[in-house]
GROMACS .gro file of C-alpha atoms in nm:
model
  309
    1LYS     CA    1   1.021  -2.540  -1.072
    2ASN     CA    2   1.186  -2.471  -1.414
    3ASN     CA    3   1.052  -2.192  -1.609
    4VAL     CA    4   1.056  -2.364  -1.953
    5GLU     CA    5   0.849  -2.659  -1.794
    6CYS     CA    6   0.587  -2.397  -1.662
    7LEU     CA    7   0.544  -2.215  -2.035
    8THR     CA    8   0.520  -2.576  -2.153
    9ALA     CA    9   0.253  -2.662  -1.929
   10GLN     CA   10   0.084  -2.333  -2.014
   11TRP     CA   11   0.096  -2.390  -2.378
   12LEU     CA   12  -0.056  -2.747  -2.336
   13LEU     CA   13  -0.328  -2.605  -2.094
   14PHE     CA   14  -0.460  -2.301  -2.307
   15ASP     CA   15  -0.412  -2.383  -2.676
   16GLY     CA   16  -0.637  -2.651  -2.678
   17GLU     CA   17  -0.480  -2.978  -2.560
   18LEU     CA   18  -0.737  -3.008  -2.308
   19ASN     CA   19  -1.116  -2.947  -2.236
   20PRO     CA   20  -1.170  -2.690  -2.074
   21TYR     CA   21  -1.268  -2.848  -1.751
   22MET     CA   22  -0.952  -3.014  -1.744
   23THR     CA   23  -0.815  -2.675  -1.775
   24GLY     CA   24  -0.981  -2.535  -1.527
   25VAL     CA   25  -0.853  -2.813  -1.265
   26ALA     CA   26  -0.503  -2.800  -1.362
   27TYR     CA   27  -0.501  -2.442  -1.352
   28CYS     CA   28  -0.675  -2.485  -0.976
   29CYS     CA   29  -0.439  -2.745  -0.864
   30MET     CA   30  -0.110  -2.549  -0.972
   31ILE     CA   31  -0.199  -2.228  -0.843
   32ALA     CA   32  -0.274  -2.367  -0.520
   33CYS     CA   33   0.055  -2.558  -0.500
   34CYS     CA   34   0.204  -2.218  -0.607
   35ARG     CA   35   0.041  -2.066  -0.300
   36ASP     CA   36   0.131  -2.306  -0.048
   37THR     CA   37   0.479  -2.262  -0.172
   38ALA     CA   38   0.469  -1.871  -0.158
   39ASP     CA   39   0.583  -1.895  -0.504
   40TYR     CA   40   0.356  -1.585  -0.572
   41ARG     CA   41   0.529  -1.424  -0.895
   42ARG     CA   42   0.482  -1.808  -1.072
   43ALA     CA   43   0.096  -1.766  -0.953
   44SER     CA   44   0.047  -1.419  -1.076
   45GLU     CA   45   0.124  -1.545  -1.431
   46TRP     CA   46  -0.058  -1.887  -1.450
   47THR     CA   47  -0.404  -1.642  -1.345
   48GLU     CA   48  -0.296  -1.364  -1.618
   49ALA     CA   49  -0.291  -1.658  -1.828
   50THR     CA   50  -0.593  -1.814  -1.761
   51THR     CA   51  -0.756  -1.471  -1.743
   52GLN     CA   52  -0.650  -1.440  -2.113
   53TRP     CA   53  -0.769  -1.793  -2.200
   54CYS     CA   54  -1.100  -1.737  -2.035
   55GLU     CA   55  -1.127  -1.391  -2.258
   56ARG     CA   56  -1.040  -1.628  -2.585
   57GLN     CA   57  -1.316  -1.908  -2.490
   58SER     CA   58  -1.595  -1.663  -2.380
   59ILE     CA   59  -1.553  -1.818  -2.009
   60ASN     CA   60  -1.615  -1.656  -1.713
   61GLY     CA   61  -1.388  -1.764  -1.518
   62PHE     CA   62  -1.383  -2.061  -1.277
   63PRO     CA   63  -1.589  -2.101  -0.973
   64GLY     CA   64  -1.577  -2.171  -0.633
   65ILE     CA   65  -1.209  -2.278  -0.489
   66CYS     CA   66  -1.041  -2.149  -0.827
   67ARG     CA   67  -1.187  -1.805  -0.754
   68ILE     CA   68  -1.059  -1.837  -0.388
   69HIS     CA   69  -0.695  -1.860  -0.500
   70ARG     CA   70  -0.719  -1.561  -0.774
   71ALA     CA   71  -0.865  -1.359  -0.499
   72GLU     CA   72  -0.547  -1.420  -0.312
   73ILE     CA   73  -0.334  -1.331  -0.605
   74VAL     CA   74  -0.572  -0.998  -0.665
   75ALA     CA   75  -0.543  -0.912  -0.321
   76LEU     CA   76  -0.153  -0.929  -0.285
   77HIS     CA   77  -0.105  -0.713  -0.557
   78GLY     CA   78  -0.299  -0.474  -0.365
   79ALA     CA   79  -0.680  -0.454  -0.533
   80LEU     CA   80  -0.819  -0.546  -0.199
   81ASP     CA   81  -1.134  -0.437  -0.291
   82ARG     CA   82  -1.174  -0.628  -0.598
   83ALA     CA   83  -1.044  -0.916  -0.426
   84GLU     CA   84  -1.303  -0.898  -0.155
   85GLN     CA   85  -1.614  -0.955  -0.423
   86GLU     CA   86  -1.418  -1.204  -0.553
   87LEU     CA   87  -1.444  -1.397  -0.236
   88ARG     CA   88  -1.802  -1.303  -0.172
   89GLN     CA   89  -1.905  -1.426  -0.471
   90ALA     CA   90  -1.660  -1.774  -0.398
   91THR     CA   91  -1.816  -1.838  -0.068
   92LYS     CA   92  -2.221  -1.812  -0.226
   93GLU     CA   93  -2.091  -2.061  -0.510
   94LEU     CA   94  -1.910  -2.297  -0.275
   95ALA     CA   95  -2.215  -2.299  -0.030
   96ALA     CA   96  -2.446  -2.378  -0.282
   97TRP     CA   97  -2.230  -2.721  -0.317
   98ASP     CA   98  -2.186  -2.782   0.052
   99ALA     CA   99  -1.801  -2.774   0.011
  100THR     CA  100  -1.725  -2.757   0.364
  101SER     CA  101  -1.311  -2.749   0.334
  102PRO     CA  102  -1.287  -2.470   0.055
  103LEU     CA  103  -1.558  -2.293   0.200
  104GLY     CA  104  -1.377  -2.256   0.525
  105ASP     CA  105  -1.074  -2.147   0.327
  106GLY     CA  106  -1.283  -1.876   0.156
  107PHE     CA  107  -1.435  -1.713   0.445
  108TYR     CA  108  -1.081  -1.701   0.608
  109ALA     CA  109  -0.980  -1.516   0.283
  110LEU     CA  110  -1.200  -1.292   0.319
  111GLY     CA  111  -1.155  -1.198   0.689
  112GLU     CA  112  -0.811  -1.160   0.602
  113ILE     CA  113  -0.878  -0.893   0.323
  114ARG     CA  114  -1.142  -0.720   0.548
  115PHE     CA  115  -0.903  -0.678   0.825
  116ARG     CA  116  -0.660  -0.517   0.564
  117LEU     CA  117  -0.938  -0.271   0.457
  118GLY     CA  118  -1.029  -0.182   0.819
  119ASP     CA  119  -1.368  -0.351   0.838
  120PHE     CA  120  -1.289  -0.536   1.178
  121LYS     CA  121  -1.664  -0.644   1.244
  122GLY     CA  122  -1.689  -0.806   0.893
  123ALA     CA  123  -1.369  -0.947   0.927
  124GLU     CA  124  -1.454  -1.128   1.265
  125ASP     CA  125  -1.788  -1.222   1.105
  126ALA     CA  126  -1.564  -1.400   0.828
  127LEU     CA  127  -1.328  -1.542   1.048
  128ARG     CA  128  -1.605  -1.700   1.280
  129GLN     CA  129  -1.728  -1.837   0.998
  130ALA     CA  130  -1.448  -1.991   0.888
  131HIS     CA  131  -1.374  -2.131   1.225
  132ALA     CA  132  -1.712  -2.287   1.241
  133LEU     CA  133  -1.637  -2.477   0.949
  134GLY     CA  134  -1.321  -2.620   1.074
  135ARG     CA  135  -1.037  -2.413   0.929
  136ILE     CA  136  -0.836  -2.222   1.194
  137PRO     CA  137  -0.871  -1.869   1.188
  138GLN     CA  138  -0.470  -1.823   1.247
  139PRO     CA  139  -0.274  -1.589   1.207
  140ALA     CA  140  -0.559  -1.311   1.057
  141LEU     CA  141  -0.775  -1.330   1.399
  142ALA     CA  142  -0.440  -1.302   1.665
  143LEU     CA  143  -0.326  -1.010   1.449
  144MET     CA  144  -0.671  -0.834   1.460
  145ARG     CA  145  -0.678  -0.874   1.887
  146PHE     CA  146  -0.304  -0.750   1.826
  147SER     CA  147  -0.415  -0.441   1.635
  148GLU     CA  148  -0.709  -0.380   1.921
  149GLY     CA  149  -0.418  -0.354   2.180
  150LYS     CA  150  -0.478  -0.693   2.328
  151ILE     CA  151  -0.140  -0.827   2.337
  152THR     CA  152  -0.171  -1.138   2.548
  153ALA     CA  153  -0.469  -1.234   2.367
  154ALA     CA  154  -0.294  -1.254   2.054
  155TYR     CA  155   0.030  -1.395   2.173
  156GLY     CA  156  -0.145  -1.669   2.351
  157ALA     CA  157  -0.340  -1.749   2.040
  158ILE     CA  158  -0.064  -1.731   1.815
  159ARG     CA  159   0.151  -1.960   2.013
  160ALA     CA  160  -0.122  -2.195   2.033
  161ALA     CA  161  -0.199  -2.216   1.660
  162LEU     CA  162   0.183  -2.236   1.612
  163ASP     CA  163   0.203  -2.522   1.837
  164GLU     CA  164  -0.064  -2.705   1.648
  165THR     CA  165   0.061  -2.656   1.254
  166ARG     CA  166   0.346  -2.914   1.162
  167GLU     CA  167   0.345  -2.850   0.776
  168GLN     CA  168   0.602  -2.635   0.677
  169TRP     CA  169   0.428  -2.417   0.501
  170ALA     CA  170   0.161  -2.343   0.703
  171ARG     CA  171   0.397  -2.264   0.987
  172ALA     CA  172   0.592  -2.013   0.727
  173ARG     CA  173   0.245  -1.812   0.677
  174MET     CA  174   0.249  -1.821   1.113
  175LEU     CA  175   0.619  -1.751   1.156
  176PRO     CA  176   0.614  -1.374   1.054
  177PRO     CA  177   0.300  -1.259   1.287
  178THR     CA  178   0.473  -1.514   1.538
  179VAL     CA  179   0.753  -1.287   1.543
  180GLU     CA  180   0.600  -0.922   1.552
  181ILE     CA  181   0.373  -1.041   1.818
  182ALA     CA  182   0.582  -1.191   2.014
  183ILE     CA  183   0.815  -0.855   2.028
  184ALA     CA  184   0.533  -0.666   2.140
  185ALA     CA  185   0.488  -0.922   2.415
  186GLY     CA  186   0.856  -0.891   2.522
  187ASP     CA  187   0.917  -1.242   2.422
  188LEU     CA  188   1.266  -1.175   2.208
  189ALA     CA  189   1.339  -1.556   2.251
  190THR     CA  190   1.077  -1.665   2.083
  191ALA     CA  191   1.102  -1.418   1.831
  192ARG     CA  192   1.448  -1.464   1.738
  193ALA     CA  193   1.359  -1.864   1.737
  194SER     CA  194   1.088  -1.759   1.527
  195ALA     CA  195   1.293  -1.582   1.256
  196GLU     CA  196   1.578  -1.862   1.231
  197GLU     CA  197   1.289  -2.132   1.151
  198LEU     CA  198   1.162  -1.911   0.932
  199GLU     CA  199   1.515  -1.845   0.703
  200GLU     CA  200   1.543  -2.235   0.728
  201ILE     CA  201   1.252  -2.345   0.521
  202SER     CA  202   1.321  -2.014   0.287
  203ALA     CA  203   1.662  -2.168   0.286
  204VAL     CA  204   1.500  -2.530   0.154
  205TYR     CA  205   1.177  -2.381  -0.065
  206ASP     CA  206   1.329  -2.050  -0.223
  207SER     CA  207   1.098  -1.812  -0.368
  208PRO     CA  208   1.091  -1.390  -0.319
  209ALA     CA  209   0.812  -1.418  -0.080
  210LEU     CA  210   0.962  -1.621   0.171
  211ARG     CA  211   1.295  -1.431   0.105
  212GLY     CA  212   1.059  -1.122   0.205
  213SER     CA  213   0.896  -1.236   0.502
  214THR     CA  214   1.210  -1.366   0.609
  215ARG     CA  215   1.424  -1.040   0.623
  216GLU     CA  216   1.118  -0.861   0.761
  217SER     CA  217   1.130  -1.095   1.049
  218TRP     CA  218   1.504  -1.032   1.074
  219GLY     CA  219   1.448  -0.655   1.067
  220ARG     CA  220   1.158  -0.630   1.318
  221VAL     CA  221   1.406  -0.870   1.555
  222LEU     CA  222   1.728  -0.693   1.513
  223LEU     CA  223   1.539  -0.365   1.562
  224ALA     CA  224   1.378  -0.491   1.890
  225GLU     CA  225   1.744  -0.574   2.008
  226GLY     CA  226   1.857  -0.241   1.977
  227ASP     CA  227   2.032  -0.280   1.630
  228ALA     CA  228   1.878  -0.051   1.388
  229GLU     CA  229   2.162  -0.018   1.152
  230GLY     CA  230   2.108  -0.415   1.093
  231SER     CA  231   1.734  -0.389   1.083
  232THR     CA  232   1.784  -0.129   0.829
  233ARG     CA  233   1.957  -0.340   0.604
  234GLU     CA  234   1.737  -0.648   0.653
  235LEU     CA  235   1.431  -0.387   0.579
  236HIS     CA  236   1.589  -0.289   0.257
  237GLY     CA  237   1.649  -0.629   0.140
  238GLY     CA  238   1.319  -0.718   0.238
  239ILE     CA  239   1.130  -0.419   0.050
  240GLY     CA  240   1.343  -0.553  -0.251
  241HIS     CA  241   1.209  -0.916  -0.233
  242TRP     CA  242   0.848  -0.798  -0.225
  243GLN     CA  243   0.907  -0.565  -0.492
  244ASP     CA  244   1.008  -0.853  -0.705
  245VAL     CA  245   0.649  -1.013  -0.571
  246GLY     CA  246   0.432  -0.715  -0.658
  247ALA     CA  247   0.303  -0.672  -0.341
  248PRO     CA  248   0.219  -0.342  -0.249
  249TYR     CA  249   0.072  -0.406   0.116
  250GLU     CA  250   0.365  -0.591   0.233
  251ILE     CA  251   0.623  -0.303   0.121
  252ALA     CA  252   0.390  -0.046   0.291
  253ARG     CA  253   0.437  -0.229   0.618
  254ASP     CA  254   0.803  -0.241   0.550
  255ARG     CA  255   0.844   0.079   0.465
  256ALA     CA  256   0.665   0.218   0.794
  257LEU     CA  257   0.929  -0.036   0.984
  258LEU     CA  258   1.187   0.100   0.821
  259ALA     CA  259   1.140   0.443   0.912
  260ARG     CA  260   1.142   0.331   1.286
  261ALA     CA  261   1.469   0.229   1.252
  262LEU     CA  262   1.575   0.512   1.035
  263TYR     CA  263   1.436   0.744   1.308
  264GLN     CA  264   1.685   0.558   1.568
  265LEU     CA  265   1.968   0.612   1.338
  266GLU     CA  266   1.844   0.966   1.314
  267ARG     CA  267   1.803   0.988   0.955
  268GLY     CA  268   1.498   1.157   1.000
  269ASP     CA  269   1.456   1.250   0.624
  270GLU     CA  270   1.499   0.883   0.503
  271ALA     CA  271   1.244   0.805   0.726
  272ASP     CA  272   0.985   1.091   0.633
  273LEU     CA  273   1.008   0.979   0.308
  274GLU     CA  274   0.956   0.611   0.353
  275LEU     CA  275   0.666   0.695   0.559
  276GLN     CA  276   0.507   0.887   0.308
  277ALA     CA  277   0.543   0.641   0.046
  278ALA     CA  278   0.394   0.386   0.278
  279ARG     CA  279   0.098   0.607   0.348
  280GLU     CA  280   0.017   0.671   0.016
  281GLU     CA  281   0.020   0.282  -0.084
  282PHE     CA  282  -0.219   0.221   0.203
  283ARG     CA  283  -0.444   0.509   0.101
  284ARG     CA  284  -0.442   0.372  -0.301
  285MET     CA  285  -0.542   0.011  -0.143
  286GLY     CA  286  -0.786   0.172   0.063
  287ALA     CA  287  -0.595   0.006   0.426
  288VAL     CA  288  -0.746   0.270   0.633
  289ARG     CA  289  -0.622   0.165   0.970
  290GLU     CA  290  -0.227   0.153   0.848
  291GLU     CA  291  -0.296   0.469   0.670
  292ALA     CA  292  -0.426   0.638   0.978
  293ALA     CA  293  -0.115   0.480   1.187
  294VAL     CA  294   0.147   0.622   0.955
  295ALA     CA  295  -0.053   0.961   0.969
  296ALA     CA  296   0.030   0.964   1.303
  297VAL     CA  297   0.398   0.899   1.271
  298LEU     CA  298   0.416   1.159   1.025
  299ARG     CA  299   0.266   1.410   1.268
  300ALA     CA  300   0.442   1.342   1.558
  301ALA     CA  301   0.764   1.358   1.384
  302ALA     CA  302   0.643   1.723   1.230
  303GLU     CA  303   0.581   1.801   1.593
  304ARG     CA  304   0.897   1.705   1.708
  305GLN     CA  305   1.088   1.908   1.444
  306ALA     CA  306   0.907   2.186   1.527
  307ALA     CA  307   0.958   2.192   1.885
  308PRO     CA  308   1.241   2.404   2.035
  309THR     CA  309   1.596   2.225   2.076
   0.00000   0.00000   0.00000
């Protein structure tokens, strides 16, 4: 976890100490560890270093599972269309080798990206293929049902998946959606317990992404409990952590949530600014569903301001 050790490892890999095959294997293992521990900033550094190395060696990247990991980082930085293309190529490569487990991961990642792009049919097709290959299609499928207004189905699915998940890093990815869906289902106790568990994991395995997820989860819980002031503080902190990661989708989601808290505090001008920033970011990424939702909130706010008082 030391930056000097990380730079030394990159030098050994990318300065001719290892052959291209072993370099690719080492990169794949390293970026998988970064992904699993939510250390996305280091994952991005390794991805950039690998891309530059490939260009120097005239190598067109690494196939299969490495392409999946790279696509996940590309998506994190907001290039959703490019990430989808990478994942489509990765699943083709893995299918040719009958690589069942990584292929399931690839289809799951593809489902997540398509969901963010508003392609519900494509997302559901990919998640069903992931499930058929043995990959649990959660939390993406539960979030899809939630966005469709099927709160009971979404809550049942995310609770069942969380109950079956023991590994801490997998739980850390499940807990933020659990908080969001539990609040919609009226189960504030579970939402608070999930935020507390996420905070415990973040305290032990610290990273900007985990801190961002934790602050966002507490922002949701406090807002649901009526503490808009506390929610605002948490969400401001969450946005700062996601900015450290360079994750525009998460930043935009937190801005939209922050606007709800600001409206409750009668700070309408600030709320409008947050929503406008979120809408522009969603539009840039091609996240049409979120862009439309934010635009609807802005229209409603404008209508309220124009109405007689």
